[in-house]
Coordinates of N, CA and C and ligand atoms in Angstrom, one line a residue:
M1 N -22.9 27.2 -68.8 CA -21.3 27.0 -69.7 C -21.0 29.0 -69.9
S2 N -19.8 28.7 -69.0 CA -19.2 30.1 -69.9 C -18.4 29.9 -70.9
Q3 N -17.9 31.4 -71.5 CA -17.1 31.2 -73.0 C -15.6 30.9 -72.8
T4 N -15.4 31.4 -71.0 CA -14.1 30.4 -71.3 C -13.8 29.2 -70.6
D5 N -14.7 28.5 -70.0 CA -13.7 27.0 -69.5 C -15.2 25.8 -69.7
F6 N -14.5 25.5 -70.5 CA -15.5 24.1 -71.4 C -16.1 22.9 -69.9
A7 N -16.8 23.3 -68.3 CA -18.0 22.8 -67.9 C -18.2 21.5 -67.6
G8 N -18.6 20.8 -68.9 CA -19.1 19.5 -68.5 C -17.7 18.7 -68.5
R9 N -18.1 17.2 -68.6 CA -16.5 16.4 -68.7 C -16.4 15.9 -69.8
L10 N -14.4 16.6 -69.8 CA -13.8 15.6 -70.8 C -14.3 14.6 -72.1
R11 N -14.9 14.6 -72.9 CA -15.3 13.6 -74.0 C -14.3 12.8 -74.6
L12 N -13.8 11.8 -74.6 CA -13.2 11.1 -75.8 C -14.2 10.3 -76.5
G13 N -13.8 10.8 -78.6 CA -14.0 9.9 -79.7 C -12.9 9.7 -79.6
V14 N -13.9 7.8 -80.1 CA -12.4 6.8 -80.3 C -12.9 6.9 -82.4
N15 N -11.5 6.8 -83.0 CA -11.7 6.9 -83.9 C -11.5 5.3 -84.5
I16 N -12.2 4.4 -85.1 CA -11.8 3.6 -85.9 C -11.9 2.9 -86.9
D17 N -11.0 4.2 -87.7 CA -10.5 3.7 -88.8 C -9.9 2.7 -88.8
H18 N -8.8 2.0 -88.1 CA -8.2 1.5 -88.7 C -7.7 0.1 -87.7
V19 N -9.5 0.2 -87.3 CA -10.2 -1.4 -87.5 C -10.5 -1.7 -88.9
A20 N -11.0 -0.8 -90.2 CA -11.6 -1.0 -90.9 C -9.6 -1.5 -91.6
T21 N -9.1 -0.6 -91.6 CA -7.5 -0.3 -92.2 C -6.9 -1.7 -92.1
L22 N -6.9 -2.8 -90.8 CA -6.7 -4.2 -90.6 C -7.6 -5.0 -91.2
R23 N -9.1 -4.9 -91.0 CA -10.0 -5.1 -92.2 C -9.8 -5.5 -93.5
N24 N -8.7 -4.7 -93.9 CA -9.2 -4.5 -95.3 C -7.7 -5.0 -95.9
A25 N -7.0 -5.8 -95.2 CA -5.5 -5.8 -95.5 C -5.7 -7.2 -95.6
R26 N -6.9 -7.7 -95.4 CA -6.9 -9.4 -95.6 C -8.2 -8.9 -96.7
G27 N -9.2 -8.3 -97.0 CA -10.0 -8.2 -97.4 C -11.2 -8.4 -97.2
G28 N -11.9 -9.3 -96.0 CA -12.6 -9.9 -95.8 C -13.7 -9.2 -94.4
A29 N -13.9 -9.8 -93.4 CA -15.8 -9.1 -92.8 C -14.5 -8.9 -91.6
V30 N -13.2 -9.0 -90.9 CA -13.0 -8.9 -89.4 C -11.4 -8.2 -90.1
P31 N -11.1 -7.6 -88.6 CA -12.0 -6.9 -87.2 C -13.2 -6.3 -88.1
D32 N -14.4 -6.6 -86.9 CA -14.9 -5.6 -87.9 C -15.3 -4.4 -86.8
P33 N -15.6 -3.1 -87.8 CA -15.5 -1.7 -87.2 C -16.3 -1.7 -86.1
L34 N -18.0 -2.2 -86.5 CA -19.1 -2.3 -85.5 C -18.6 -2.9 -84.7
R35 N -17.9 -3.9 -84.0 CA -18.2 -4.8 -82.8 C -16.7 -3.5 -82.3
A36 N -15.6 -3.1 -82.6 CA -14.8 -2.2 -82.1 C -15.8 -0.6 -81.5
A37 N -16.4 -0.1 -82.3 CA -17.9 0.8 -81.7 C -18.1 0.3 -80.0
R38 N -18.4 -1.2 -80.7 CA -19.7 -0.9 -79.7 C -18.9 -1.7 -78.4
M39 N -17.7 -2.2 -78.5 CA -16.3 -2.0 -77.2 C -16.1 -0.9 -76.7
A40 N -15.7 0.0 -77.7 CA -15.4 1.4 -77.3 C -16.7 2.0 -76.6
E41 N -17.7 1.8 -76.5 CA -19.0 2.4 -75.5 C -19.2 1.9 -74.4
A42 N -18.7 0.5 -74.3 CA -18.6 -0.7 -72.9 C -17.1 0.5 -72.4
A43 N -16.3 0.3 -73.1 CA -14.9 1.0 -72.4 C -15.3 2.3 -71.6
G44 N -16.1 3.4 -71.9 CA -16.3 4.6 -71.4 C -15.9 5.5 -72.6
A45 N -16.6 5.2 -73.5 CA -16.3 6.3 -74.9 C -17.6 7.2 -74.9
D46 N -17.0 8.3 -75.7 CA -18.4 9.1 -75.8 C -18.9 8.9 -77.1
G47 N -17.8 8.7 -78.0 CA -18.2 9.2 -79.7 C -17.7 8.5 -80.2
I48 N -17.8 7.6 -81.5 CA -16.6 6.7 -82.5 C -16.9 7.4 -83.7
T49 N -15.7 7.9 -83.4 CA -15.1 8.6 -85.1 C -14.8 7.9 -86.3
A50 N -15.1 8.1 -87.6 CA -14.9 7.0 -88.3 C -14.9 8.2 -89.8
H51 N -13.8 7.8 -90.7 CA -13.3 8.7 -91.6 C -14.0 7.8 -93.6
L52 N -14.3 8.3 -93.7 CA -14.6 8.0 -94.7 C -14.0 8.9 -96.2
R53 N -12.9 8.2 -96.5 CA -11.9 8.8 -97.4 C -12.7 9.2 -98.6
E54 N -12.2 9.9 -99.6 CA -12.4 9.5 -101.0 C -12.1 7.8 -102.2
D55 N -11.4 7.1 -101.4 CA -10.8 6.2 -101.8 C -11.0 5.2 -100.7
R56 N -12.0 5.4 -99.6 CA -12.9 4.1 -99.2 C -11.1 3.2 -98.7
R57 N -10.0 3.5 -98.8 CA -8.7 2.8 -98.1 C -9.4 2.2 -96.7
H58 N -10.3 3.3 -95.6 CA -10.5 2.5 -94.6 C -11.7 1.8 -94.3
I59 N -12.8 3.0 -94.1 CA -13.8 3.0 -93.8 C -14.7 3.4 -95.0
R60 N -15.5 2.0 -94.8 CA -16.3 2.1 -96.6 C -17.6 2.9 -95.7
D61 N -18.8 3.2 -97.2 CA -19.3 3.2 -97.0 C -21.0 2.0 -96.5
S62 N -20.6 0.8 -96.4 CA -21.3 0.3 -95.0 C -21.5 0.0 -94.1
D63 N -19.6 0.8 -93.8 CA -19.7 0.5 -91.9 C -20.4 1.7 -91.5
I64 N -20.4 3.3 -92.7 CA -21.3 4.5 -92.0 C -22.4 3.9 -92.2
A65 N -22.6 2.9 -93.1 CA -24.3 2.2 -92.8 C -24.6 1.7 -91.2
A66 N -23.3 0.7 -91.5 CA -23.4 0.4 -90.2 C -23.7 0.4 -88.9
L67 N -22.9 1.9 -88.8 CA -22.2 2.7 -87.3 C -23.6 3.4 -87.2
S68 N -24.4 3.2 -88.2 CA -25.5 4.4 -88.1 C -27.0 4.0 -86.7
T69 N -26.9 2.7 -87.3 CA -27.9 2.0 -87.0 C -27.2 1.3 -85.7
G70 N -26.2 0.5 -85.8 CA -25.8 -0.9 -85.0 C -24.9 0.3 -83.5
S71 N -24.4 1.6 -83.4 CA -24.0 2.0 -82.3 C -24.9 2.6 -81.7
S72 N -24.5 2.9 -80.5 CA -25.8 4.1 -80.0 C -24.6 5.3 -79.9
L73 N -23.7 5.2 -79.9 CA -23.0 6.0 -79.6 C -23.3 7.4 -80.6
P74 N -22.7 8.6 -80.3 CA -23.0 9.4 -81.4 C -21.8 9.4 -81.9
L75 N -22.2 9.1 -83.3 CA -21.1 9.3 -84.4 C -20.6 10.5 -85.8
N76 N -18.8 11.0 -85.6 CA -19.0 11.9 -86.0 C -17.8 11.2 -87.0
L77 N -18.7 12.3 -88.2 CA -18.3 11.4 -89.7 C -17.2 12.1 -90.7
E78 N -15.5 12.0 -90.3 CA -15.0 12.7 -90.5 C -14.5 11.9 -92.4
M79 N -15.0 13.6 -93.1 CA -15.1 13.7 -95.1 C -14.4 14.9 -95.1
A80 N -14.3 14.9 -96.5 CA -13.6 16.3 -96.9 C -15.3 17.3 -97.5
A81 N -14.3 18.2 -97.9 CA -15.7 19.1 -98.2 C -16.4 19.3 -100.0
T82 N -16.9 17.7 -100.2 CA -17.1 17.3 -101.1 C -18.7 17.2 -101.8
P83 N -19.2 17.5 -102.8 CA -20.4 17.1 -102.9 C -20.7 15.7 -102.9
E84 N -19.8 14.7 -103.5 CA -20.1 13.1 -103.0 C -20.0 13.0 -101.6
M85 N -19.5 13.8 -100.9 CA -19.1 13.4 -99.0 C -20.9 14.2 -98.8
Q86 N -21.1 15.1 -99.1 CA -22.3 15.7 -98.6 C -23.6 15.2 -98.6
S87 N -23.4 14.3 -100.0 CA -24.9 13.2 -100.5 C -24.9 12.7 -99.1
I88 N -23.9 12.2 -99.4 CA -23.7 11.2 -97.8 C -24.0 11.4 -96.7
A89 N -23.3 12.7 -96.3 CA -23.6 13.1 -94.8 C -25.2 13.3 -95.3
L90 N -25.3 13.8 -95.7 CA -27.3 14.1 -95.3 C -28.4 13.1 -95.5
H91 N -27.3 12.3 -96.0 CA -28.2 10.8 -95.9 C -28.6 10.3 -94.9
Y92 N -27.8 10.1 -94.2 CA -27.0 9.5 -92.6 C -27.0 10.4 -91.9
R93 N -27.2 11.3 -91.8 CA -27.3 12.6 -90.6 C -26.9 12.6 -89.9
P94 N -25.5 11.9 -89.2 CA -24.5 11.5 -88.6 C -25.0 12.8 -87.7
H95 N -24.8 12.8 -86.0 CA -24.6 13.0 -85.3 C -23.5 15.1 -85.6
A96 N -22.5 14.2 -86.0 CA -21.7 15.5 -86.2 C -20.7 15.6 -87.3
V97 N -20.0 16.4 -87.9 CA -19.3 15.7 -89.6 C -18.1 17.0 -89.4
C98 N -17.0 16.0 -89.2 CA -15.9 16.8 -89.0 C -15.3 16.9 -91.0
L99 N -14.8 18.3 -91.2 CA -14.5 18.4 -92.3 C -12.5 18.4 -92.6
V100 N -12.4 17.7 -93.3 CA -10.8 17.4 -93.1 C -10.6 18.0 -94.4
P101 N -9.2 18.6 -94.7 CA -8.9 18.3 -96.0 C -7.8 16.5 -96.6
E102 N -8.3 16.5 -97.7 CA -7.7 15.2 -97.8 C -7.1 14.9 -100.2
R103 N -5.7 14.7 -98.9 CA -5.1 14.8 -100.0 C -4.6 12.7 -100.8
R104 N -4.8 12.4 -101.6 CA -5.6 11.0 -102.0 C -4.0 10.2 -101.5
E105 N -2.4 10.7 -101.9 CA -1.0 10.3 -101.8 C -0.4 10.5 -100.6
E106 N -1.5 11.0 -99.3 CA -1.0 11.7 -97.8 C -1.5 9.9 -97.3
R107 N -0.3 9.7 -95.8 CA -1.0 8.9 -95.4 C -2.2 8.3 -94.6
T108 N -2.4 9.9 -93.5 CA -3.2 10.6 -92.9 C -3.4 11.4 -93.2
T109 N -4.1 12.5 -92.1 CA -4.9 13.6 -92.6 C -3.4 15.3 -92.5
E110 N -2.9 15.2 -93.1 CA -1.8 16.1 -92.6 C -2.2 16.9 -92.4
G111 N -2.6 18.2 -92.7 CA -2.5 19.4 -92.3 C -3.9 20.2 -92.0
G112 N -4.4 20.8 -91.4 CA -5.5 21.4 -90.9 C -6.1 22.0 -92.4
L113 N -7.7 22.1 -92.5 CA -8.5 23.3 -93.4 C -8.4 24.0 -93.6
E114 N -8.1 24.8 -95.1 CA -7.9 25.9 -95.5 C -9.5 26.4 -95.4
V115 N -9.7 27.6 -94.7 CA -11.3 28.1 -94.2 C -11.2 29.7 -94.8
E116 N -10.0 30.0 -94.3 CA -10.1 31.5 -94.3 C -10.2 31.7 -95.8
G117 N -9.4 31.1 -96.6 CA -9.2 30.9 -98.1 C -10.5 30.0 -99.3
D118 N -11.3 30.0 -98.3 CA -12.6 28.9 -99.2 C -14.1 29.3 -98.2
T119 N -14.2 30.8 -98.0 CA -15.1 30.9 -96.8 C -16.5 30.5 -98.1
V120 N -16.1 30.7 -99.2 CA -17.8 31.3 -99.9 C -18.4 29.4 -99.8
H121 N -16.8 29.0 -100.1 CA -17.3 27.7 -100.7 C -17.8 27.1 -99.3
L122 N -17.5 26.8 -98.2 CA -17.2 26.0 -97.1 C -18.8 27.1 -96.5
S123 N -19.5 28.2 -96.7 CA -20.3 28.3 -96.2 C -21.5 27.6 -96.8
D124 N -21.5 27.5 -98.0 CA -23.0 26.9 -98.3 C -22.6 25.1 -98.2
F125 N -21.5 25.0 -98.3 CA -21.5 23.2 -98.0 C -21.5 23.1 -96.7
I126 N -21.4 24.2 -95.8 CA -22.1 24.0 -94.0 C -23.9 24.0 -94.0
A127 N -24.3 24.7 -94.8 CA -25.9 24.8 -94.4 C -26.8 24.1 -95.2
P128 N -26.7 22.9 -96.1 CA -27.6 22.1 -95.8 C -27.2 21.5 -94.5
L129 N -25.5 21.1 -94.5 CA -26.0 20.0 -93.3 C -26.6 20.0 -91.8
R130 N -26.0 22.0 -91.2 CA -26.7 22.4 -90.3 C -28.1 22.5 -90.6
A131 N -28.6 22.3 -91.0 CA -30.3 23.0 -91.6 C -30.9 21.1 -91.5
A132 N -30.1 19.9 -91.5 CA -30.4 18.6 -91.5 C -29.6 18.2 -90.0
G133 N -30.1 19.0 -89.0 CA -29.2 18.4 -87.6 C -28.1 18.2 -87.6
T134 N -26.9 18.4 -88.9 CA -25.9 17.9 -87.7 C -24.8 18.7 -88.0
R135 N -24.6 19.1 -86.6 CA -23.3 19.7 -86.1 C -21.7 19.8 -87.1
V136 N -21.4 20.5 -87.0 CA -20.2 21.2 -88.1 C -18.7 21.1 -87.3
S137 N -17.6 19.9 -87.2 CA -17.1 21.1 -87.0 C -15.8 20.8 -88.4
L138 N -15.0 21.8 -87.8 CA -13.6 22.2 -88.9 C -12.5 21.6 -88.8
F139 N -11.4 20.8 -89.0 CA -10.1 20.3 -88.8 C -9.0 21.6 -89.4
I140 N -8.8 22.1 -87.9 CA -7.9 23.6 -88.4 C -6.7 23.8 -87.7
A141 N -5.5 23.8 -87.9 CA -4.5 24.2 -87.0 C -5.0 25.2 -86.0
A142 N -4.1 25.7 -85.2 CA -4.7 26.6 -83.7 C -4.5 27.8 -84.5
D143 N -4.6 28.5 -85.8 CA -4.3 29.9 -86.5 C -5.0 30.6 -86.6
P144 N -4.9 31.4 -85.4 CA -6.4 32.9 -85.4 C -6.8 33.0 -86.5
A145 N -6.1 33.0 -87.6 CA -7.3 33.4 -88.6 C -8.4 31.8 -89.2
Q146 N -7.6 31.0 -89.4 CA -8.6 29.9 -89.8 C -9.9 29.3 -88.6
I147 N -9.6 30.2 -87.1 CA -10.3 29.9 -86.1 C -11.4 31.1 -86.1
E148 N -11.1 32.3 -86.3 CA -12.3 33.3 -87.1 C -13.2 33.2 -88.4
A149 N -12.0 32.4 -89.0 CA -12.9 32.4 -90.4 C -13.9 31.1 -89.9
A150 N -13.4 29.9 -89.8 CA -14.8 29.0 -88.9 C -15.7 29.5 -88.4
A151 N -15.7 30.5 -87.6 CA -16.8 31.3 -87.1 C -17.7 31.3 -88.4
R152 N -17.0 32.8 -88.9 CA -18.5 33.2 -90.2 C -18.6 32.3 -91.1
V153 N -18.2 30.9 -91.2 CA -18.9 30.3 -92.3 C -19.6 29.1 -91.7
G154 N -20.2 29.3 -90.1 CA -21.1 28.3 -89.8 C -20.8 27.3 -88.8
A155 N -19.1 27.0 -88.7 CA -19.6 25.9 -88.7 C -19.7 26.1 -86.1
A156 N -20.2 25.2 -85.9 CA -20.3 25.4 -84.3 C -19.2 24.5 -84.0
V157 N -18.5 23.7 -84.2 CA -17.2 23.0 -83.4 C -15.8 23.5 -84.8
V158 N -14.3 23.5 -83.7 CA -13.4 23.5 -84.1 C -12.7 22.1 -83.3
E159 N -11.3 21.8 -84.5 CA -10.9 20.9 -84.2 C -9.7 21.1 -84.4
L160 N -8.7 21.4 -83.7 CA -7.8 21.9 -83.6 C -6.6 20.6 -83.9
H161 N -5.7 21.0 -84.9 CA -5.0 19.4 -85.5 C -4.3 19.2 -83.9
T162 N -3.7 18.5 -83.9 CA -2.6 18.8 -82.8 C -1.0 17.6 -83.1
G163 N -1.7 17.4 -84.6 CA -0.2 16.6 -84.9 C 0.8 17.1 -84.7
A164 N 0.7 18.4 -85.2 CA 2.9 18.6 -84.5 C 3.0 18.9 -83.4
Y165 N 1.6 19.2 -83.0 CA 2.8 18.9 -81.1 C 2.9 17.8 -80.2
C166 N 2.0 16.5 -81.1 CA 2.3 14.9 -81.2 C 3.9 14.6 -81.7
D167 N 4.6 15.7 -82.6 CA 5.3 15.3 -83.5 C 6.7 15.4 -82.4
F168 N 6.2 17.0 -82.3 CA 7.5 17.1 -81.0 C 7.9 16.7 -79.7
H169 N 6.8 16.3 -79.3 CA 6.6 15.3 -78.1 C 7.1 14.7 -78.5
V170 N 7.1 13.9 -79.8 CA 8.5 12.0 -79.9 C 9.7 12.6 -80.1
D171 N 10.2 14.0 -80.9 CA 11.5 13.6 -81.0 C 11.4 15.3 -81.6
G172 N 11.6 16.2 -80.9 CA 11.4 17.9 -80.6 C 12.3 18.3 -79.6
S173 N 12.2 19.4 -80.0 CA 12.7 19.6 -78.8 C 11.6 20.3 -77.6
L174 N 11.6 20.4 -76.5 CA 11.0 21.3 -75.8 C 10.8 22.2 -75.7
A175 N 10.9 23.5 -76.5 CA 10.9 24.4 -76.7 C 9.4 24.3 -77.4
A176 N 10.1 23.8 -78.6 CA 9.0 23.5 -79.8 C 7.6 22.9 -79.8
R177 N 7.5 21.9 -79.3 CA 6.6 21.2 -77.9 C 6.2 22.5 -77.5
D178 N 6.6 22.9 -76.0 CA 6.0 24.0 -75.6 C 5.6 25.3 -76.3
A179 N 5.9 25.6 -78.3 CA 5.3 26.2 -78.4 C 4.1 26.0 -78.9
E180 N 4.0 24.8 -80.0 CA 3.4 24.7 -79.9 C 1.7 24.3 -79.3
L181 N 2.2 23.6 -78.0 CA 1.1 23.7 -76.8 C 0.6 24.9 -76.4
A182 N 1.1 26.0 -76.5 CA 1.3 27.7 -76.2 C 0.0 28.0 -76.9
R183 N 0.1 27.6 -78.6 CA -0.7 27.8 -79.7 C -1.7 27.1 -80.1
L184 N -2.0 25.7 -79.4 CA -3.2 25.3 -79.2 C -3.9 25.6 -78.0
T185 N -3.2 26.8 -77.1 CA -3.9 26.5 -75.3 C -4.4 28.2 -76.2
A186 N -4.1 28.8 -76.6 CA -4.6 30.3 -77.4 C -5.4 29.7 -78.1
G187 N -5.6 28.9 -78.3 CA -6.3 28.5 -80.3 C -8.1 28.2 -79.5
A188 N -7.8 27.2 -78.3 CA -8.9 26.8 -78.0 C -9.9 27.8 -77.1
A189 N -8.4 29.4 -76.9 CA -9.3 30.4 -75.6 C -10.0 31.4 -76.4
Q190 N -9.6 31.2 -78.1 CA -9.9 32.4 -79.1 C -11.3 31.3 -79.6
A191 N -11.6 30.5 -80.1 CA -12.4 29.4 -80.2 C -13.2 29.8 -79.5
R192 N -13.4 29.2 -78.3 CA -14.5 29.7 -76.8 C -14.9 31.1 -77.7
A193 N -13.8 31.6 -77.2 CA -14.8 33.1 -77.2 C -15.8 33.5 -78.3
L194 N -15.0 32.8 -79.1 CA -15.6 33.1 -80.8 C -17.3 32.4 -80.3
G195 N -17.9 31.5 -79.6 CA -18.7 30.7 -79.6 C -18.3 29.2 -80.0
L196 N -17.0 28.9 -80.4 CA -17.8 27.6 -80.8 C -16.9 27.0 -79.8
E197 N -18.0 25.2 -80.2 CA -16.8 24.7 -79.1 C -15.7 24.2 -79.5
V198 N -14.7 23.7 -78.7 CA -13.3 22.8 -79.2 C -13.7 21.6 -78.9
H199 N -13.0 21.2 -79.9 CA -12.6 20.1 -80.1 C -10.6 19.9 -80.0
A200 N -10.0 18.6 -79.9 CA -9.1 18.1 -80.9 C -8.4 17.2 -81.1
G201 N -7.8 17.2 -81.4 CA -7.1 15.4 -82.1 C -5.5 15.8 -83.1
H202 N -5.4 14.4 -83.6 CA -4.4 13.2 -84.3 C -3.2 13.0 -83.6
G203 N -2.9 12.0 -83.6 CA -1.1 11.4 -83.0 C -1.6 11.3 -81.2
L204 N -2.1 11.3 -80.4 CA -2.1 11.7 -79.6 C -2.1 9.8 -79.1
T205 N -0.7 9.5 -77.9 CA -0.9 9.2 -76.9 C -0.4 8.9 -75.9
Y206 N -1.0 8.4 -74.9 CA -0.5 8.1 -73.3 C 0.3 9.2 -73.3
D207 N 1.1 9.1 -73.6 CA 2.9 10.4 -73.7 C 2.6 11.5 -73.8
S208 N 1.3 11.7 -74.7 CA 1.2 13.8 -75.2 C -0.2 13.7 -74.5
V209 N -1.3 13.0 -74.2 CA -2.7 14.1 -74.6 C -2.5 14.2 -72.9
A210 N -1.4 14.4 -71.4 CA -2.5 15.0 -70.5 C -2.4 16.6 -71.2
P211 N -1.3 17.4 -71.3 CA -1.0 18.6 -71.5 C -2.2 19.2 -72.3
I212 N -2.8 18.4 -73.3 CA -3.6 18.9 -74.2 C -5.4 18.5 -73.3
A213 N -5.0 17.5 -72.5 CA -6.8 17.1 -71.7 C -6.7 17.9 -70.9
A214 N -5.7 19.3 -70.2 CA -5.8 19.7 -69.4 C -5.9 21.5 -69.7
I215 N -6.3 21.2 -71.0 CA -6.4 22.7 -71.4 C -8.5 23.3 -71.8
P216 N -8.5 24.0 -71.0 CA -10.0 24.2 -70.0 C -10.8 24.3 -71.0
E217 N -10.5 24.5 -71.9 CA -11.8 25.3 -73.3 C -12.2 23.5 -73.9
I218 N -10.8 23.4 -73.9 CA -11.7 22.0 -74.8 C -12.6 20.8 -74.0
A219 N -13.2 20.3 -75.0 CA -14.7 19.8 -74.6 C -14.7 18.2 -75.5
E220 N -13.5 17.8 -76.6 CA -13.4 16.5 -76.6 C -12.2 16.2 -77.6
L221 N -11.9 14.8 -77.0 CA -10.4 14.4 -77.5 C -10.8 13.8 -78.6
N222 N -10.6 13.6 -80.3 CA -10.6 12.7 -81.0 C -9.4 11.2 -80.9
I223 N -9.5 10.3 -80.5 CA -8.1 9.8 -81.1 C -8.7 8.4 -80.8
G224 N -7.1 7.8 -82.1 CA -7.6 6.5 -82.9 C -6.2 5.5 -83.3
H225 N -5.3 6.2 -83.6 CA -4.1 5.5 -84.4 C -3.5 4.8 -83.5
F226 N -3.3 5.2 -82.0 CA -2.7 4.9 -81.5 C -3.9 4.0 -80.1
L227 N -4.9 4.5 -79.9 CA -6.0 3.5 -79.2 C -6.0 2.2 -79.9
I228 N -6.5 1.9 -80.9 CA -6.0 0.7 -81.7 C -4.2 -0.4 -81.6
G229 N -3.8 0.4 -81.9 CA -1.8 -0.4 -82.0 C -1.5 -0.3 -80.5
E230 N -2.3 0.1 -79.5 CA -2.4 -0.1 -78.2 C -2.9 -1.8 -77.7
A231 N -4.2 -1.3 -79.0 CA -5.6 -2.5 -78.2 C -4.7 -4.3 -78.8
V232 N -3.8 -4.1 -79.6 CA -2.8 -5.4 -80.3 C -2.3 -6.2 -79.4
F233 N -1.7 -5.1 -78.0 CA -1.1 -5.6 -77.0 C -2.0 -5.7 -74.9
V234 N -3.0 -5.0 -75.4 CA -3.3 -4.7 -74.0 C -5.2 -5.7 -74.2
G235 N -5.7 -5.3 -75.6 CA -7.6 -5.1 -76.0 C -7.9 -4.5 -75.4
L236 N -8.5 -3.2 -77.0 CA -9.0 -2.3 -77.3 C -10.0 -1.8 -75.7
D237 N -10.6 -2.4 -74.5 CA -11.0 -2.1 -73.3 C -10.0 -1.6 -72.4
A238 N -9.2 -2.4 -72.6 CA -8.3 -1.8 -71.7 C -7.4 -0.5 -71.9
A239 N -7.5 -0.4 -73.3 CA -6.1 0.9 -74.0 C -7.6 2.2 -73.4
I240 N -9.1 2.0 -73.8 CA -9.7 3.2 -74.0 C -10.0 4.0 -72.2
R241 N -10.1 2.3 -72.0 CA -10.2 2.6 -69.9 C -9.3 3.6 -70.1
Q242 N -7.5 3.7 -70.3 CA -6.5 3.9 -69.5 C -6.2 5.7 -70.1
M243 N -6.5 5.1 -71.4 CA -6.4 6.6 -71.6 C -7.7 7.6 -71.5
R244 N -8.5 6.5 -70.9 CA -10.2 8.2 -70.2 C -9.3 8.2 -69.4
A245 N -8.7 7.5 -68.0 CA -8.1 7.6 -67.1 C -6.7 9.0 -67.4
L246 N -6.1 8.6 -68.4 CA -5.2 9.9 -68.3 C -6.1 11.2 -68.2
M247 N -7.0 11.1 -69.1 CA -8.0 12.3 -69.5 C -8.3 13.0 -68.3
E248 N -8.9 11.9 -67.4 CA -9.2 12.6 -66.2 C -8.6 13.0 -65.1
D249 N -7.7 12.1 -64.6 CA -6.6 13.0 -64.4 C -5.7 14.7 -64.6
A250 N -6.3 14.8 -65.8 CA -6.0 15.9 -66.3 C -6.3 17.3 -66.1
R251 N -7.7 16.7 -65.8 CA -8.4 17.4 -66.3 C -9.0 16.9 -64.7
P252 N -9.1 18.0 -63.7 CA -9.1 16.6 -62.1 C -10.7 17.7 -61.6
G253 N -11.3 17.7 -61.0 CA -13.3 17.7 -60.8 C -13.7 17.9 -61.6
V254 N -13.3 17.2 -63.2 CA -14.9 17.3 -63.7 C -14.8 15.6 -63.8
Ligands
PXP301 N1 -9.7 14.1 -85.9 C1 -8.9 14.1 -87.4 C2 -9.7 14.6 -87.6 C3 -8.7 13.1 -87.3 O1 -8.5 13.4 -89.0 C4 -7.8 11.9 -87.5 C5 -7.3 11.0 -87.6 O2 -8.3 10.3 -88.7 C6 -7.7 12.0 -85.5 C7 -8.6 13.2 -84.7 C8 -7.1 10.7 -84.7 O3 -5.2 10.9 -85.6 P1 -5.3 9.8 -84.3 O4 -5.0 8.5 -85.3 O5 -4.0 9.9 -84.5 O6 -5.5 9.2 -83.2

């Protein structure tokens, strides 16, 4: 693999948090996130992403246990860099951990992780996870200083936050959207040149995915809320297949 182009197939990680949101609205056992994970696999997803939030508002510890043993797709566990989450990750040893910032009052992960100002803590936090064989990803803005710091603290992967790009895509100026896309494109190239694998995600939809999927250094997209919402209308299988098709169209030859 060259340092500038990701030579493999662009992977799709399906975030199933909002299957759990729906389940928790009634407090019962359905819909079951594990069933969604198995369906995602059948539809061509390459991984499952689940965010175990401090307040357990969607995914619960029991979901992580079920996904760890009941799904054959690699699990990407999103979590805050806290001692509690570190011990959970060391217990389950998921394929990957994606460290995200977390504030109780936010509805979703609003910004990127502050890596540059927290390098000592993050280096110490990441080391045991790496030693346990888990790939550590940092969810960050496409900011040169954050990307450079991510390489320094020992992350294997950066996931670039596409939320602002997606917001501008819906109701911003074209110039603002394109500026954000240029920032993501430059960030992906910088991260790859530093030897980091590059992922991207947050807020992606059928309408906004293609320009991100076309960035050659990006190896994986993680997409959740839109797919679960679309599944209400067309089913999860069809929603995932359509997303995959759009990703593949945007990355010809892969
Ligand atoms: N990647 C990360 C790190 C996230 O925190 C989220 C949201 O949980 C996603 C991807 C998926 O975002 P969305 O649900 O908006 O597709």
